[in-house]
Short mmCIF file of C-alpha atoms in Angstrom, two decimals:
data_model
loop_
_atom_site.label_atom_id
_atom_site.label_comp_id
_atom_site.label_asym_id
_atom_site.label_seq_id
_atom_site.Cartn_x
_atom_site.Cartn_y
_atom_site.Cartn_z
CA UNK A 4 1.61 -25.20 -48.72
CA UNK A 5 4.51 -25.26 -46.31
CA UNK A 6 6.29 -28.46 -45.64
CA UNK A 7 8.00 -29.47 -42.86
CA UNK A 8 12.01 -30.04 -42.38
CA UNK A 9 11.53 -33.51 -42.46
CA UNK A 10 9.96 -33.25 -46.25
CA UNK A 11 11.67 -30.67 -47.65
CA UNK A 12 9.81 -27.45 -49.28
CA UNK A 13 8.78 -26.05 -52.32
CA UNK A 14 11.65 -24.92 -54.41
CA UNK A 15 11.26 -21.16 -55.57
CA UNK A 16 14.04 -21.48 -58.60
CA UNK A 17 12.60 -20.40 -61.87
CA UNK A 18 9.96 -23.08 -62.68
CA UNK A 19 10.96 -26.33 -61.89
CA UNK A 20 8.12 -28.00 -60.27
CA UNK A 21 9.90 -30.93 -57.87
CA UNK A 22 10.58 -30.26 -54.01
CA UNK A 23 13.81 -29.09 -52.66
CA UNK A 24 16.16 -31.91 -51.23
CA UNK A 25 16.44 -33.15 -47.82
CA UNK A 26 18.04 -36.14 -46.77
CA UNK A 27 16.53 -39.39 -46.19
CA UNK A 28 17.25 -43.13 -44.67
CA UNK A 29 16.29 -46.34 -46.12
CA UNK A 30 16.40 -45.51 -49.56
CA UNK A 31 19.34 -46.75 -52.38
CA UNK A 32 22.40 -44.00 -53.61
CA UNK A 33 21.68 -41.70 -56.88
CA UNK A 34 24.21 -43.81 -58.37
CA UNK A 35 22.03 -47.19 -57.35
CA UNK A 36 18.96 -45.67 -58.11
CA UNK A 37 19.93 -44.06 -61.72
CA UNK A 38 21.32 -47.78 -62.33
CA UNK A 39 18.01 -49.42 -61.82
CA UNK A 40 15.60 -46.76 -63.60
CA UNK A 41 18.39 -47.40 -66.27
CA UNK A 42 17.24 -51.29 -66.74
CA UNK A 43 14.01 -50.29 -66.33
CA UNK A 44 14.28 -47.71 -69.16
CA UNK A 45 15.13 -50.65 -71.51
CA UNK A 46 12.30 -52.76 -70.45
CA UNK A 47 9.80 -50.13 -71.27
CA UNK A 48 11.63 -47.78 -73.92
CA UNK A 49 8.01 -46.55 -75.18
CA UNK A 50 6.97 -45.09 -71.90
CA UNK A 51 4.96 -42.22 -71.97
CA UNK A 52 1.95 -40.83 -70.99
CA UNK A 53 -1.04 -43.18 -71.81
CA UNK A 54 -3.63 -39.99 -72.47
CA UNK A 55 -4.35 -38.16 -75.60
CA UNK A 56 -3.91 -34.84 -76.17
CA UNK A 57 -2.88 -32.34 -78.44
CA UNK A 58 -2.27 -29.22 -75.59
CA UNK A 59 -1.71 -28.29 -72.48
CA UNK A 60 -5.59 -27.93 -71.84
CA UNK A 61 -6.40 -31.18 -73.13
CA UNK A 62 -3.56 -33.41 -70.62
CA UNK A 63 -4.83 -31.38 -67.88
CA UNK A 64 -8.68 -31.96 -68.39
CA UNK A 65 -7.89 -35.85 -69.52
CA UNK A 66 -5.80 -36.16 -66.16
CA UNK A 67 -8.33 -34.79 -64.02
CA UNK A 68 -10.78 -36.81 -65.59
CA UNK A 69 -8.15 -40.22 -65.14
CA UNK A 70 -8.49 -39.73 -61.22
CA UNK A 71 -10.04 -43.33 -60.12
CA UNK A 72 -10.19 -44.48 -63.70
CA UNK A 73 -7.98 -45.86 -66.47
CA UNK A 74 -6.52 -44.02 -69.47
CA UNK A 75 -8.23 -46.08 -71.79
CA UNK A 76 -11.75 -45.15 -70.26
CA UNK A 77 -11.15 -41.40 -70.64
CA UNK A 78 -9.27 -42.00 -73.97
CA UNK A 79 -13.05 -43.02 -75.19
CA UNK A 80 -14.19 -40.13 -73.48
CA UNK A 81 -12.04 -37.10 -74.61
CA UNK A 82 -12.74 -36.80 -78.69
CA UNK A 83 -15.95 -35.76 -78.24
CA UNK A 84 -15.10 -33.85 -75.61
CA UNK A 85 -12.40 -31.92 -76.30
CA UNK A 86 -14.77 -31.03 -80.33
CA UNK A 87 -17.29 -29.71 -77.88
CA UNK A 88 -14.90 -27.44 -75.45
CA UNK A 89 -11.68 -27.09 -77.65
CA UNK A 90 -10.11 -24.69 -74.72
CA UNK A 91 -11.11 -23.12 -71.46
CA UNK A 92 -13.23 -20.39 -72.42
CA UNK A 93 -15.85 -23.11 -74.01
CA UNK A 94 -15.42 -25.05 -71.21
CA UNK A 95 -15.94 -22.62 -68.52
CA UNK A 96 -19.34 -21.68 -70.30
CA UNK A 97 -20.59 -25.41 -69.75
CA UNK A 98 -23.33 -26.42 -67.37
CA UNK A 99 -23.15 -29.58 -65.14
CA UNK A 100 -26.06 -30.80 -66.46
CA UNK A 101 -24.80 -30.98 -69.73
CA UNK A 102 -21.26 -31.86 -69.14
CA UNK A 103 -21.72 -34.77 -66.40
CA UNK A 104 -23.29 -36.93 -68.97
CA UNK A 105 -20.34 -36.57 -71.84
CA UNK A 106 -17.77 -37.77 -68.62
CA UNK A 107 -20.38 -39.97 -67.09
CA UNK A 108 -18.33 -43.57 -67.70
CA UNK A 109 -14.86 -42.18 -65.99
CA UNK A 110 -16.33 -42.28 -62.44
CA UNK A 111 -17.32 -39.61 -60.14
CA UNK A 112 -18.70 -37.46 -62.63
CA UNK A 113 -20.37 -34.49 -60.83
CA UNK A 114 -17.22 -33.95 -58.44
CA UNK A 115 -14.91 -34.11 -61.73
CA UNK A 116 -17.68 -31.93 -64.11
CA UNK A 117 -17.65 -29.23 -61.13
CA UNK A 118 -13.90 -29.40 -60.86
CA UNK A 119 -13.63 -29.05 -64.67
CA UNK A 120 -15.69 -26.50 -65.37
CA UNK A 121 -13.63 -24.29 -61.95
CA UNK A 122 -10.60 -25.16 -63.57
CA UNK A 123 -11.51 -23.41 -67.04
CA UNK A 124 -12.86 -20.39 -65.09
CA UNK A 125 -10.18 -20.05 -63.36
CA UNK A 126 -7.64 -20.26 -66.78
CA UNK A 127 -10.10 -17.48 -68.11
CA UNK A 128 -10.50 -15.47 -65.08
CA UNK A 129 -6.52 -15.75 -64.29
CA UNK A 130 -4.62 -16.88 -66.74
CA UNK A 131 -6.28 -15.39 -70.05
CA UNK A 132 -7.12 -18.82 -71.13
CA UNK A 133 -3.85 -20.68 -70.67
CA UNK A 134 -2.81 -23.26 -68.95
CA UNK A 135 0.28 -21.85 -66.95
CA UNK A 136 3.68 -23.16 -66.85
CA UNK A 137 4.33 -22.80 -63.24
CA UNK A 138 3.11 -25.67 -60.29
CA UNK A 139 2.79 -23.21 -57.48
CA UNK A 140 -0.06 -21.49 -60.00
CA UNK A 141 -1.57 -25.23 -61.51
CA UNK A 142 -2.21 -26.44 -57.74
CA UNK A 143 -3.90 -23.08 -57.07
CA UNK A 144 -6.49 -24.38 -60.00
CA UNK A 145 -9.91 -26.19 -58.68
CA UNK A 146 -8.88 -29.97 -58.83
CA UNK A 147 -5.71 -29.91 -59.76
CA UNK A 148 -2.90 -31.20 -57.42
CA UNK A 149 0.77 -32.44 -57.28
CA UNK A 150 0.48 -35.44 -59.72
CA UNK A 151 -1.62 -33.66 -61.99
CA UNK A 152 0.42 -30.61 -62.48
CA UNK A 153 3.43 -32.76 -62.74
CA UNK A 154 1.74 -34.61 -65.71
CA UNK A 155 0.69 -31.53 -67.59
CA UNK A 156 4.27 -29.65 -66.73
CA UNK A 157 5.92 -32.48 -67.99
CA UNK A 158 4.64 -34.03 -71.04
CA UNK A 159 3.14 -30.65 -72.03
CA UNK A 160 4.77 -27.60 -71.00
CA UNK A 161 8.50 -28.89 -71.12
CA UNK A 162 8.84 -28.33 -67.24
CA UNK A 163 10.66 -31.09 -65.35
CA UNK A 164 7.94 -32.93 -62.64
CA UNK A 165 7.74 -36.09 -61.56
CA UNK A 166 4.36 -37.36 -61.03
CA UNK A 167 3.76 -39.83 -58.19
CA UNK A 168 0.88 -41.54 -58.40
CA UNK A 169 -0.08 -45.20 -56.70
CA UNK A 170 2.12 -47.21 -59.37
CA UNK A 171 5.54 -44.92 -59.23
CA UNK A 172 4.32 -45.12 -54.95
CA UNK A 173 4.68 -49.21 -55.06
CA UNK A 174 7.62 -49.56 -57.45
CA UNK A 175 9.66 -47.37 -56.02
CA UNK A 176 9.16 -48.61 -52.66
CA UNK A 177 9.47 -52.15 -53.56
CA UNK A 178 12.24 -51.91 -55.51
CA UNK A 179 14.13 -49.40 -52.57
CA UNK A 180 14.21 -46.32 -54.46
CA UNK A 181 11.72 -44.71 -51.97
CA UNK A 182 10.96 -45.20 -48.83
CA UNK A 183 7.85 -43.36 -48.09
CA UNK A 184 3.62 -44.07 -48.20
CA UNK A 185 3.85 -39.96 -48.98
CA UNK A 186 3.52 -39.23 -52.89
CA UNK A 187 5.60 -35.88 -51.50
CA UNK A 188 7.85 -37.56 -50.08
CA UNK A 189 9.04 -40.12 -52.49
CA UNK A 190 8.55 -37.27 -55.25
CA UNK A 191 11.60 -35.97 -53.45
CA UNK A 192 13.68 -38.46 -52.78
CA UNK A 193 13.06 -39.40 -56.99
CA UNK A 194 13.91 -35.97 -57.81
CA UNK A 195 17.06 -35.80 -55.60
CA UNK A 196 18.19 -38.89 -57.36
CA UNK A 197 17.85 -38.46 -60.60
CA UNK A 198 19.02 -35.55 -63.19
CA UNK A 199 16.28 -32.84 -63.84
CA UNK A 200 15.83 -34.24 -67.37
CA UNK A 201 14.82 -37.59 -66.35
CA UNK A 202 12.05 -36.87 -63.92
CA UNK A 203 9.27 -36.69 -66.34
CA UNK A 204 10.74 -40.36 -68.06
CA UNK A 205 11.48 -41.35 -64.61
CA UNK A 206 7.56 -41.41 -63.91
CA UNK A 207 6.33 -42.52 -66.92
CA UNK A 208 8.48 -45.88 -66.56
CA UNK A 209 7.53 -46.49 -63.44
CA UNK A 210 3.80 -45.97 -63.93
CA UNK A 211 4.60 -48.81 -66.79
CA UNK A 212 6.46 -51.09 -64.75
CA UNK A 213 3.52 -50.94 -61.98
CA UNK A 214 1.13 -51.25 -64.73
CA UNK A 215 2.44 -54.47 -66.52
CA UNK A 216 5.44 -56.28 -64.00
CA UNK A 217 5.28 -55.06 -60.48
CA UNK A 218 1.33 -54.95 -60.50
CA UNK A 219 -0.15 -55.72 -56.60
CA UNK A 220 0.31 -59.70 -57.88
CA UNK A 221 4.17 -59.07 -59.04
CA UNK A 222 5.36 -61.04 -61.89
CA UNK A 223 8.88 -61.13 -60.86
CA UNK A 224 9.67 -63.39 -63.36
CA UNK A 225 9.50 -60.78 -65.46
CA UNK A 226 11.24 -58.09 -64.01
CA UNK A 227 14.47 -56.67 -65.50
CA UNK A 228 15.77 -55.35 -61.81
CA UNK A 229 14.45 -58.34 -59.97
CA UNK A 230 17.98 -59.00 -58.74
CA UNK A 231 18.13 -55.07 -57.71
CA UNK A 232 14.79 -55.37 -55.90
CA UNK A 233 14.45 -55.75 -51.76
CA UNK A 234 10.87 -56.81 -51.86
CA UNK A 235 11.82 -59.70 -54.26
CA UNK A 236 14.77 -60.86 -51.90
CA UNK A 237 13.07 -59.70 -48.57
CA UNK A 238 9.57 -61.15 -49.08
CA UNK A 239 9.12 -63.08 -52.98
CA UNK A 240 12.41 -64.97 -52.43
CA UNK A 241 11.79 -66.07 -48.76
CA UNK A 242 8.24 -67.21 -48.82
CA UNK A 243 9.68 -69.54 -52.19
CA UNK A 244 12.26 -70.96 -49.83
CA UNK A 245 9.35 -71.50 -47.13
CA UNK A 246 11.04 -68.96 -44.84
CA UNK A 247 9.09 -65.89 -43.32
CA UNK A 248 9.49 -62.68 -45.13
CA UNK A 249 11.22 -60.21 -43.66
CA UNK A 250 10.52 -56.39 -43.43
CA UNK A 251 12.96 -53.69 -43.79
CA UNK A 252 12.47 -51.09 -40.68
CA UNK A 253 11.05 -47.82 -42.40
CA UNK A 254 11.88 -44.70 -40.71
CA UNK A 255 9.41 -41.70 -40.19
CA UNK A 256 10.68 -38.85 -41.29
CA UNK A 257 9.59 -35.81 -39.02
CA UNK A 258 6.66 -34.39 -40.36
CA UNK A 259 5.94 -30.42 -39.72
CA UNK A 260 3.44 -27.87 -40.89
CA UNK A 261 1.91 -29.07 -43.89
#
């Protein structure tokens, strides 16, 4: 996938799985930025990944399996699944008809079995089995892309990646952080912000924050970088005061070839 000069491209430096930096308007300094995921660190010190797994395989079928669903659901899901396909050779062996109805409660189950069941041919076929430590190669897999190769490089494979998924989209945006509807896009500016060995924790409190604070209703009460954050002072703040919230022009950044 080629991106355009406005986004940035795909850095080809040993392994690391972020986008190379470009420069970007509207959004806070590293300095302001590494501040505020700083307070937000301490307000949810146990972030991590919500899934359970014990390898590689596992996160990456459990995250597939999370897409329009909730960790919880597929939590109830995976024990049973992961006894009857331990690794990808058993589950490259299994039907649809048999597998849709062990995934059936996580939603969209015969677009996620047939992606599943790609994905562990594809490990066999290309990767003897394993789940590879590279993004260029886990985006190549059948339903894997950016967030779900970040998750798996991250939390199991030791690479740095910074998953953006709808929460990390909506904090980071409100808070200033980001300034992009583009899960690309903010990825970068994240990434360009903050040091290599953050970007995995980076995610993870962010998911947290937009999971329990800064949820679509905001409890702003309860925020730790409420003071930090322009959506509070631009729009929570002014409609308390009775005054019209005000919007903070958001530049386009020139999109090319994608």
């Amino acid at each position: 996938m080629e991106q355009g000069p406005g986004t940035g491209s795909l850095t080809t430096l040993g392994e690391k799985s972020c986008l190379t930096p470009s420069k970007h308007t509207n959004v806070r300094t590293r300095r302001e930025t590494r501040r505020i995921v700083d307070k937000l660190e301490t307000q949810h010190p146990d972030a991590d990944t919500e899934l359970h797994y014990s390898t590689p395989f596992e996160l990456l079928v459990a995250t597939i399996l999370s897409a329009q669903s909730t960790d919880q659901r597929v939590n109830m899901v995976t024990p049973a699944l992961f006894k009857r396909y331990p690794d990808a050779a058993a589950l490259a062996r299994a039907t649809a008809s048999e597998l849709e109805p062990r995934i059936h409660s996580t939603g969209f189950f015969r677009a996620k079995s047939k992606a599943l069941i790609a994905m562990a041919q594809a490990l066999v076929e290309s990767h003897g089995g394993e789940v590879p430590a590279d993004i260029n190669a886990l985006v190549a897999l059948p339903g894997v892309g950016r967030k779900t190769a970040n998750v798996v490089l991250g939390h199991a494979l030791g690479v740095p990646g910074l998953p953006v998924d709808r929460h990390v989209l909506r904090v980071a945006n409100r808070i200033g952080i980001a300034d992009s509807d583009d899960p690309e896009i903010v990825e970068l500016q994240l990434c360009r912000a903050m040091p290599e060995p953050r970007w995995t924790r980076t995610s993870d409190t962010l998911i947290l924050h937009g999971r329990r604070i800064c949820r679509p209703r905001p409890l702003c009460e309860q925020c730790v970088v409420r003071d930090d954050c322009a959506y509070f002072r631009l729009v929570v703040s002014r409609a308390r005061d009775g005054k019209a919230p005000r919007k903070t022009p958001r530049k386009k950044p020139s999109r090319g070839r994608r």
